[in-house]
Amino acid sequence: MHDLLKLDALGQAWAVRKGEVSPRELAEAAIARIEACDGTINAVVHRRFERALAEAGETDPEAPFAGVPTLLKDLGWAMAGEPYRAGSRTLDGIFAERDGYAVTKLRRAGFTILGRTNTPEFGTAITTEPVTSGPTRNPYDPRYSSGGSSGGSAAAVAAGMVAVASASDGGGSIRIPASMCGLVGLKPGRGRVSSGPSGGEPWAGFSAAGLLCRTVRDSAATLDVIAGTMPGDPYGAPAWRRPLAEEVGADPGRLRIGFLTEHPGGGLPSDPDLVAAVTGAAGLLEALGHDVEPGGPAALAEDGFATHFGTIVAAHVAADLEDIGRWRGRPVELDELETRNRILGAAGRKLDAVGYVTSRDWIDGFRRRMAAWWESHDLLLMPSLGVAPFRLGWLPPDDVSTSRGRTNQAVAFTSPVNATGQPAISLPLHHTAEGLPVGVQLVAAAGREDLLVRVAAQIEEERPFRHAAMRRRL
């Protein structure tokens, strides 16, 4: 049965459809894997095994992912009747009243939801080490971080607990854990996946919901499931001409691809593994027939981005605190928060409307200046993570200056893409001498997830991804 867990989600669904395994048996195998290795990894913070097994027995056999086990990130991804903590003790005792639209779509697609995964408080860190539930460890080496903020989901997939798990990305939180854990991490473009019915524009549209997977075809097929504008959404992404799953194996044509091994803004140390990862991917793309040359958008070098991005995030953290106060019936005091969010919340509470709108206007201009580069290019290749794989504790929780500086380095290549709302995908194409995975990301123009899938599938076929962690005895 463990061999079935090594299959991707589409492979597991096919095994169920052929009668090789029942949905309940597949859920039982995933539960056994969680119980066997999560004591080391600490990816799953809430287990709903009994209910999941009952639901598995009622799965619609016609659903595309009938009987496939999955886990939900405990940030966003609300599920009716289940606890919702977002990595924070301020939400102790809070239960979701209704499903998010994306969760409803996963359930209709036949997924069996086994529980919820660990996340840093409010998703504001690039490592998953919350005070509430402790650190999630990297399946490749438990001394290392699994990344954040979708680190629990990434570790669960990398360890073979499930084939796919839900995630979200407000500054790199799909692509960074994908890089750290050797996975495929597709961040959808803005408006592609609804945040309703409870949300409209998480972090002013910076944040996007998606899934962490081991294969490109799973990334495409699962995004097909959750994508789509819902009633009342503030906007939607342009429709694809066909399902993403049909783009796997399609010829991407001869593409114009720029690549960056160093950040145009300077001041970011150049790590040899990141350089090797990008140059290796550039060479592979060139061998596949694409036109590849160094260079990227000049806008990436502009001063002021981090300040305006941070202003918007702080404002939304402060607004979230007000929401939590209403949910639980008493205001959130700043001393209830971890240091990072105490500072963000305090800064957000001091902002006025003019300051917030000024930062949004600056980001609007930045998005247009970035978009101009894609008028003459198809894709941008960059590191997924701006630093080498790091150990747990690398971001000291109470040393704000050090933590902020290291975070800014780590998200230097990801957060601008959240600000522009473009789709991007992280692919596991490199390993350090110690065997730790290092991802590279490809960024497409707005609405072009289809192009990302075509190229990523082409790369995966030429150089199949290694997923050594899930085959280890944990």
Coordinates of C-alpha atoms in Angstrom, one line a residue:
M1 CA 0.0 0.0 0.0
H2 CA 2.9 2.4 0.7
D3 CA 3.8 2.1 -3.0
L4 CA 0.4 3.7 -3.8
L5 CA 1.4 6.7 -1.7
K6 CA 4.4 7.2 -3.9
L7 CA 2.1 7.9 -6.8
D8 CA 1.0 11.4 -7.6
A9 CA -2.7 12.4 -7.1
L10 CA -3.7 11.5 -10.6
G11 CA -2.0 8.1 -10.2
Q12 CA -3.8 7.5 -7.0
A13 CA -7.2 8.5 -8.5
W14 CA -6.5 6.1 -11.4
A15 CA -5.8 3.3 -8.9
V16 CA -9.1 3.9 -7.2
R17 CA -10.9 4.0 -10.6
K18 CA -9.4 0.7 -11.7
G19 CA -10.4 -0.9 -8.4
E20 CA -6.8 -1.5 -7.2
V21 CA -7.6 0.2 -3.9
S22 CA -10.7 1.7 -2.3
P23 CA -11.0 5.3 -1.1
R24 CA -11.1 4.1 2.5
E25 CA -8.0 1.9 2.0
L26 CA -6.1 4.8 0.5
A27 CA -7.1 7.1 3.3
E28 CA -6.0 4.4 5.8
A29 CA -2.6 4.2 4.1
A30 CA -2.1 7.9 4.3
I31 CA -3.2 8.0 7.9
A32 CA -0.7 5.3 8.7
R33 CA 2.1 7.2 7.0
I34 CA 1.2 10.4 9.0
E35 CA 1.2 8.5 12.2
A36 CA 4.5 6.8 11.4
C37 CA 6.5 9.9 10.5
D38 CA 4.7 13.1 11.7
G39 CA 6.3 12.7 15.2
T40 CA 9.5 13.7 13.5
I41 CA 8.1 16.1 10.9
N42 CA 5.3 17.9 12.8
A43 CA 3.4 18.8 9.7
V44 CA -0.2 18.0 10.7
V45 CA -1.6 20.2 13.5
H46 CA -5.2 18.9 13.4
R47 CA -6.3 15.4 12.5
R48 CA -9.9 14.5 11.5
F49 CA -9.2 10.9 10.7
E50 CA -12.4 9.3 11.8
R51 CA -14.6 11.7 9.9
A52 CA -12.3 11.5 6.9
L53 CA -12.6 7.7 6.8
A54 CA -16.4 8.0 7.0
E55 CA -16.4 10.5 4.1
A56 CA -14.1 8.3 2.1
G57 CA -16.8 5.6 2.1
E58 CA -19.2 8.1 0.6
T59 CA -17.0 9.3 -2.2
D60 CA -18.6 9.9 -5.6
P61 CA -16.8 7.4 -7.9
E62 CA -17.2 9.7 -10.9
A63 CA -15.3 12.6 -9.2
P64 CA -11.9 13.3 -10.9
F65 CA -9.9 12.8 -7.6
A66 CA -12.2 10.2 -6.0
G67 CA -10.6 8.9 -2.8
V68 CA -7.4 10.8 -3.0
P69 CA -6.2 11.9 0.5
T70 CA -5.1 15.5 1.0
L71 CA -4.5 18.0 3.8
L72 CA -5.5 21.7 4.2
K73 CA -3.2 24.5 5.2
D74 CA -4.4 26.0 8.5
L75 CA -4.5 29.5 7.1
G76 CA -7.3 30.3 4.7
W77 CA -8.8 27.1 3.4
A78 CA -11.6 27.2 6.0
M79 CA -13.6 24.0 6.5
A80 CA -17.0 24.1 8.2
G81 CA -16.9 22.7 11.7
E82 CA -13.1 22.3 11.9
P83 CA -10.8 24.4 14.1
Y84 CA -9.1 27.4 12.5
R85 CA -6.0 28.8 14.2
A86 CA -3.8 30.3 11.5
G87 CA -0.8 29.5 13.7
S88 CA -1.9 31.9 16.4
R89 CA -3.1 31.4 20.0
T90 CA -5.4 34.3 19.4
L91 CA -7.7 31.9 17.6
D92 CA -7.8 29.1 20.2
G93 CA -11.3 27.7 20.3
I94 CA -12.3 29.2 17.0
F95 CA -14.1 26.9 14.5
A96 CA -14.9 27.7 10.9
E97 CA -18.6 28.2 10.2
R98 CA -18.5 27.4 6.5
D99 CA -16.2 26.0 3.8
G100 CA -14.2 28.3 1.6
Y101 CA -15.1 28.0 -2.0
A102 CA -11.8 26.3 -2.8
V103 CA -12.4 23.7 -0.1
T104 CA -15.9 23.0 -1.5
K105 CA -14.4 22.5 -4.9
L106 CA -11.8 20.0 -3.5
R107 CA -14.5 18.1 -1.7
R108 CA -16.7 17.9 -4.9
A109 CA -13.6 16.7 -6.8
G110 CA -13.5 13.7 -4.5
F111 CA -10.5 14.5 -2.2
T112 CA -10.6 13.0 1.3
I113 CA -9.5 15.7 3.7
L114 CA -7.5 14.2 6.5
G115 CA -6.7 17.3 8.6
R116 CA -4.9 20.7 8.7
T117 CA -1.2 21.6 8.3
N118 CA 1.2 23.7 10.3
T119 CA 1.8 27.4 9.4
P120 CA 3.6 30.3 11.0
E121 CA 1.3 32.8 12.8
F122 CA -0.9 34.6 10.2
G123 CA 1.5 33.3 7.4
T124 CA 3.9 36.2 7.9
A125 CA 7.1 34.2 8.0
I126 CA 9.2 32.2 5.5
T127 CA 9.7 29.4 8.0
T128 CA 7.1 27.3 9.8
E129 CA 8.0 27.6 13.5
P130 CA 4.9 28.9 15.3
V131 CA 4.8 29.2 19.1
T132 CA 1.4 27.4 19.1
S133 CA 2.5 24.1 17.6
G134 CA 6.3 24.1 17.2
P135 CA 8.5 23.8 14.1
T136 CA 7.8 21.7 11.0
R137 CA 11.0 19.9 10.0
N138 CA 12.2 19.3 6.5
P139 CA 11.9 15.7 5.5
Y140 CA 15.3 15.9 3.7
D141 CA 17.0 16.8 7.0
P142 CA 15.0 17.5 10.2
R143 CA 17.6 20.1 11.2
Y144 CA 16.3 22.3 8.4
S145 CA 13.2 24.4 7.9
S146 CA 10.5 23.3 5.5
G147 CA 10.0 26.9 4.5
G148 CA 6.9 29.0 5.0
S149 CA 4.3 29.9 5.2
S150 CA 3.0 26.7 3.6
G151 CA 5.7 24.7 5.3
G152 CA 3.4 22.1 6.9
S153 CA 1.8 21.3 3.6
A154 CA 5.1 21.1 1.8
A155 CA 6.6 18.8 4.4
A156 CA 3.6 16.5 4.3
V157 CA 3.8 16.1 0.5
A158 CA 7.6 15.7 0.5
A159 CA 7.4 13.0 3.3
G160 CA 4.8 11.0 1.3
M161 CA 1.9 11.6 3.7
V162 CA -0.3 12.9 0.8
A163 CA 0.4 13.5 -2.9
V164 CA -1.0 17.1 -2.8
A165 CA -1.8 19.6 0.0
S166 CA -3.3 23.1 -0.1
A167 CA -1.2 26.2 0.2
S168 CA -1.2 29.9 -0.3
D169 CA 1.4 32.5 -1.4
G170 CA 1.4 36.1 -0.3
G171 CA 5.2 36.8 -0.7
G172 CA 6.6 33.4 -1.7
S173 CA 4.7 31.0 0.5
I174 CA 4.1 28.3 -2.1
R175 CA 7.3 28.7 -4.0
I176 CA 9.7 28.9 -1.0
P177 CA 8.4 25.7 0.7
A178 CA 8.4 24.0 -2.7
S179 CA 12.1 25.0 -3.1
M180 CA 13.0 23.8 0.4
C181 CA 11.1 20.5 0.1
G182 CA 11.8 19.6 -3.5
L183 CA 8.3 20.0 -4.9
V184 CA 6.4 21.7 -7.7
G185 CA 4.8 24.9 -6.5
L186 CA 2.5 26.7 -8.8
K187 CA 1.4 30.2 -7.6
P188 CA -1.7 31.0 -9.6
G189 CA -2.2 34.5 -11.0
R190 CA -4.4 37.1 -9.3
G191 CA -8.1 36.4 -9.4
R192 CA -7.6 32.8 -10.6
V193 CA -8.8 31.2 -7.4
S194 CA -11.6 32.8 -5.3
S195 CA -10.9 33.7 -1.7
G196 CA -14.6 33.8 -1.0
P197 CA -17.0 33.6 0.6
S198 CA -15.1 35.2 3.5
G199 CA -12.4 37.1 1.7
G200 CA -12.0 39.2 -1.4
E201 CA -8.5 40.5 -1.8
P202 CA -6.1 38.9 0.7
W203 CA -3.2 41.3 1.3
A204 CA -4.6 43.6 -1.4
G205 CA -4.4 40.8 -3.9
F206 CA -0.9 39.8 -3.1
S207 CA -1.9 36.4 -1.8
A208 CA -3.1 33.5 -4.0
A209 CA -4.3 30.1 -3.1
G210 CA -2.9 27.0 -4.8
L211 CA -1.5 23.5 -4.1
L212 CA 1.8 21.9 -3.5
C213 CA 2.5 18.8 -5.6
R214 CA 5.2 16.4 -6.7
T215 CA 4.4 16.5 -10.5
V216 CA 3.5 19.2 -13.0
R217 CA 0.5 17.3 -14.1
D218 CA -0.9 17.3 -10.6
S219 CA -0.3 21.0 -10.4
A220 CA -2.3 21.6 -13.5
A221 CA -5.1 19.2 -12.8
T222 CA -5.6 20.4 -9.2
L223 CA -5.6 24.0 -10.3
D224 CA -8.3 23.1 -12.8
V225 CA -10.4 22.0 -9.8
I226 CA -10.1 25.1 -7.7
A227 CA -9.9 27.8 -10.3
G228 CA -12.8 30.0 -11.3
T229 CA -14.4 33.3 -10.4
M230 CA -17.2 33.0 -7.9
P231 CA -20.2 35.4 -7.3
G232 CA -19.1 38.6 -5.6
D233 CA -15.4 38.2 -6.3
P234 CA -13.8 41.6 -6.9
Y235 CA -12.3 40.4 -10.2
G236 CA -11.3 37.3 -12.1
A237 CA -8.4 36.1 -14.2
P238 CA -8.7 35.7 -18.0
A239 CA -10.1 32.3 -19.0
W240 CA -7.8 29.7 -20.5
R241 CA -8.7 28.3 -23.9
R242 CA -8.8 24.8 -22.5
P243 CA -8.2 23.0 -19.1
L244 CA -4.6 23.3 -17.8
A245 CA -4.4 19.5 -17.6
E246 CA -4.5 19.5 -21.4
E247 CA -1.4 21.8 -21.5
V248 CA 0.8 19.0 -20.1
G249 CA 2.7 17.6 -23.1
A250 CA 1.6 20.5 -25.4
D251 CA 4.4 22.1 -27.4
P252 CA 5.3 25.5 -25.9
G253 CA 7.0 26.6 -29.0
R254 CA 10.3 28.5 -29.1
L255 CA 10.2 30.9 -26.2
R256 CA 12.1 34.1 -25.3
I257 CA 13.4 33.6 -21.8
G258 CA 15.4 35.9 -19.6
F259 CA 17.2 34.8 -16.5
L260 CA 18.7 36.3 -13.3
T261 CA 21.2 34.7 -11.0
E262 CA 21.7 38.0 -9.0
H263 CA 19.1 40.4 -7.9
P264 CA 19.1 43.6 -10.0
G265 CA 18.7 45.7 -6.9
G266 CA 22.1 44.6 -5.5
G267 CA 22.9 44.0 -1.9
L268 CA 21.9 40.3 -2.0
P269 CA 24.7 37.8 -1.5
S270 CA 25.1 35.5 -4.5
D271 CA 24.9 31.9 -3.2
P272 CA 26.7 29.3 -5.4
D273 CA 23.9 26.8 -5.2
L274 CA 21.3 29.4 -6.4
V275 CA 23.6 30.4 -9.3
A276 CA 24.1 26.7 -10.2
A277 CA 20.4 26.1 -10.1
V278 CA 19.5 28.9 -12.4
T279 CA 22.3 28.5 -14.8
G280 CA 21.6 24.8 -15.0
A281 CA 18.0 25.5 -15.7
A282 CA 18.9 28.1 -18.3
G283 CA 21.2 25.6 -20.1
L284 CA 18.4 23.0 -20.1
L285 CA 15.9 25.4 -21.5
E286 CA 18.4 26.4 -24.2
A287 CA 19.0 22.8 -25.1
L288 CA 15.2 22.4 -25.4
G289 CA 15.3 25.0 -28.2
H290 CA 14.4 28.2 -26.4
D291 CA 16.1 31.5 -26.8
V292 CA 17.7 32.2 -23.4
E293 CA 19.6 35.3 -22.4
P294 CA 20.6 37.0 -19.1
G295 CA 18.4 39.9 -18.0
G296 CA 15.1 40.8 -16.4
P297 CA 12.8 43.7 -15.7
A298 CA 14.5 46.9 -14.7
A299 CA 11.7 47.6 -12.3
L300 CA 13.1 44.9 -10.0
A301 CA 16.0 47.2 -9.1
E302 CA 13.7 50.1 -7.9
D303 CA 14.0 51.4 -4.4
G304 CA 10.9 51.6 -2.3
F305 CA 9.4 48.2 -3.2
A306 CA 10.0 46.6 0.2
T307 CA 8.6 49.7 2.1
H308 CA 5.4 49.8 0.1
F309 CA 4.9 46.1 0.2
G310 CA 5.5 46.0 3.9
T311 CA 3.0 48.9 4.5
I312 CA 0.3 47.0 2.7
V313 CA 1.0 43.8 4.7
A314 CA 1.1 45.6 8.0
A315 CA -2.3 47.2 7.3
H316 CA -3.9 43.9 6.5
V317 CA -2.4 42.2 9.6
A318 CA -3.9 45.0 11.7
A319 CA -7.3 44.6 9.9
D320 CA -7.1 40.8 10.5
L321 CA -6.6 41.5 14.2
E322 CA -9.8 43.5 14.2
D323 CA -11.6 40.6 12.6
I324 CA -10.3 38.1 15.1
G325 CA -11.5 40.4 17.9
R326 CA -15.0 40.3 16.5
W327 CA -14.9 36.5 16.0
R328 CA -13.9 35.8 19.5
G329 CA -15.8 38.6 21.2
R330 CA -12.8 40.5 22.7
P331 CA -10.1 42.7 21.1
V332 CA -6.7 41.3 20.3
E333 CA -3.9 42.7 22.5
L334 CA -0.6 43.1 20.8
D335 CA 1.2 41.2 23.6
E336 CA -0.8 38.1 22.6
L337 CA 1.2 37.9 19.3
E338 CA 4.6 36.7 18.4
T339 CA 7.1 39.4 18.1
R340 CA 7.0 39.7 14.3
N341 CA 3.3 40.2 14.2
R342 CA 3.3 42.4 17.3
I343 CA 5.4 44.8 15.3
L344 CA 3.4 44.4 12.1
G345 CA 0.1 44.9 14.0
A346 CA 1.4 48.0 15.8
A347 CA 2.6 49.5 12.5
G348 CA -0.6 48.7 10.8
R349 CA -2.7 50.3 13.5
K350 CA -0.7 53.5 13.2
L351 CA -1.3 53.8 9.4
D352 CA -3.8 56.3 8.0
A353 CA -5.9 55.7 4.9
V354 CA -3.8 58.1 2.8
G355 CA -0.6 56.2 3.6
Y356 CA -2.2 52.9 2.7
V357 CA -3.6 54.2 -0.6
T358 CA -0.3 55.8 -1.5
S359 CA 1.4 52.4 -1.1
R360 CA -1.2 50.7 -3.2
D361 CA -0.8 53.4 -5.9
W362 CA 3.0 52.8 -5.9
I363 CA 2.4 49.1 -6.4
D364 CA 0.0 49.8 -9.2
G365 CA 2.8 51.7 -11.0
F366 CA 5.3 49.0 -10.2
R367 CA 3.0 46.3 -11.7
R368 CA 2.8 48.3 -15.0
R369 CA 6.6 48.8 -15.1
M370 CA 7.2 45.1 -14.5
A371 CA 4.6 44.1 -17.2
A372 CA 6.4 46.1 -19.9
W373 CA 9.3 43.5 -19.9
W374 CA 6.9 40.7 -20.9
E375 CA 6.0 42.6 -24.1
S376 CA 9.3 41.3 -25.5
H377 CA 9.8 38.2 -23.5
D378 CA 7.7 35.1 -22.6
L379 CA 9.2 33.9 -19.3
L380 CA 11.6 35.0 -16.6
L381 CA 13.8 32.5 -14.8
M382 CA 15.0 33.3 -11.3
P383 CA 15.8 31.5 -7.9
S384 CA 12.7 30.5 -6.0
L385 CA 14.4 31.4 -2.7
G386 CA 16.9 34.3 -2.4
V387 CA 19.1 32.4 0.1
A388 CA 20.5 28.9 0.5
P389 CA 18.4 26.3 2.3
F390 CA 18.4 27.3 6.0
R391 CA 18.1 25.6 9.3
L392 CA 15.4 25.9 11.9
G393 CA 16.1 29.0 14.0
W394 CA 17.8 30.9 11.2
L395 CA 15.2 33.6 11.7
P396 CA 15.6 34.6 15.4
P397 CA 12.1 35.3 16.7
D398 CA 13.1 38.2 19.0
D399 CA 15.9 39.7 16.9
V400 CA 13.7 41.7 14.7
S401 CA 16.5 43.5 12.7
T402 CA 18.2 40.2 11.8
S403 CA 15.0 38.4 11.0
R404 CA 13.8 41.2 8.8
G405 CA 17.0 41.5 6.9
R406 CA 17.2 37.8 6.2
T407 CA 13.5 37.6 5.2
N408 CA 14.0 40.5 2.7
Q409 CA 16.8 38.5 1.1
A410 CA 14.8 35.3 1.0
V411 CA 11.8 36.9 -0.7
A412 CA 13.6 39.2 -3.0
F413 CA 12.7 37.1 -6.1
T414 CA 9.2 36.1 -5.0
S415 CA 7.4 39.0 -3.4
P416 CA 7.6 41.2 -6.5
V417 CA 5.6 38.6 -8.4
N418 CA 2.9 38.7 -5.6
A419 CA 2.7 42.4 -6.1
T420 CA 2.2 42.1 -9.8
G421 CA -0.2 39.3 -9.5
Q422 CA 1.6 37.2 -12.2
P423 CA 1.6 33.4 -12.1
A424 CA 4.9 31.6 -11.3
I425 CA 6.0 28.1 -10.7
S426 CA 8.9 26.6 -8.7
L427 CA 10.6 23.5 -10.0
P428 CA 13.0 21.2 -8.1
L429 CA 16.0 21.2 -10.5
H430 CA 19.0 21.3 -8.2
H431 CA 20.4 19.8 -5.0
T432 CA 23.1 21.0 -2.7
A433 CA 26.2 18.8 -1.9
E434 CA 24.3 17.8 1.3
G435 CA 21.3 16.6 -0.8
L436 CA 19.0 19.5 0.0
P437 CA 16.7 20.6 -2.8
V438 CA 16.9 24.0 -4.4
G439 CA 14.1 25.3 -6.7
V440 CA 14.1 27.7 -9.6
Q441 CA 11.0 29.7 -10.6
L442 CA 9.6 30.6 -13.9
V443 CA 7.4 33.7 -14.1
A444 CA 4.9 34.3 -16.9
A445 CA 2.8 37.3 -18.0
A446 CA -0.6 37.8 -16.3
G447 CA -3.1 35.0 -17.1
R448 CA -0.5 32.6 -18.6
E449 CA -0.5 29.7 -16.2
D450 CA -1.0 27.6 -19.4
L451 CA 2.4 28.6 -20.7
L452 CA 4.0 27.8 -17.4
V453 CA 2.5 24.3 -17.4
R454 CA 3.6 23.6 -20.9
V455 CA 7.2 24.5 -20.2
A456 CA 7.3 22.9 -16.8
A457 CA 6.0 19.7 -18.2
Q458 CA 8.6 19.9 -21.0
I459 CA 11.4 20.3 -18.3
E460 CA 10.0 17.5 -16.2
E461 CA 9.9 15.1 -19.1
E462 CA 13.5 15.9 -20.0
R463 CA 14.8 15.9 -16.5
P464 CA 12.4 14.0 -14.2
F465 CA 12.2 15.4 -10.6
R466 CA 13.8 13.4 -7.8
H467 CA 11.7 13.0 -4.6
A468 CA 14.2 11.2 -2.3
A469 CA 12.7 12.4 1.0
M470 CA 9.4 10.4 0.7
R471 CA 11.4 7.2 0.1
R472 CA 13.4 7.5 3.3
R473 CA 12.5 5.9 6.6
L474 CA 11.4 8.8 8.7

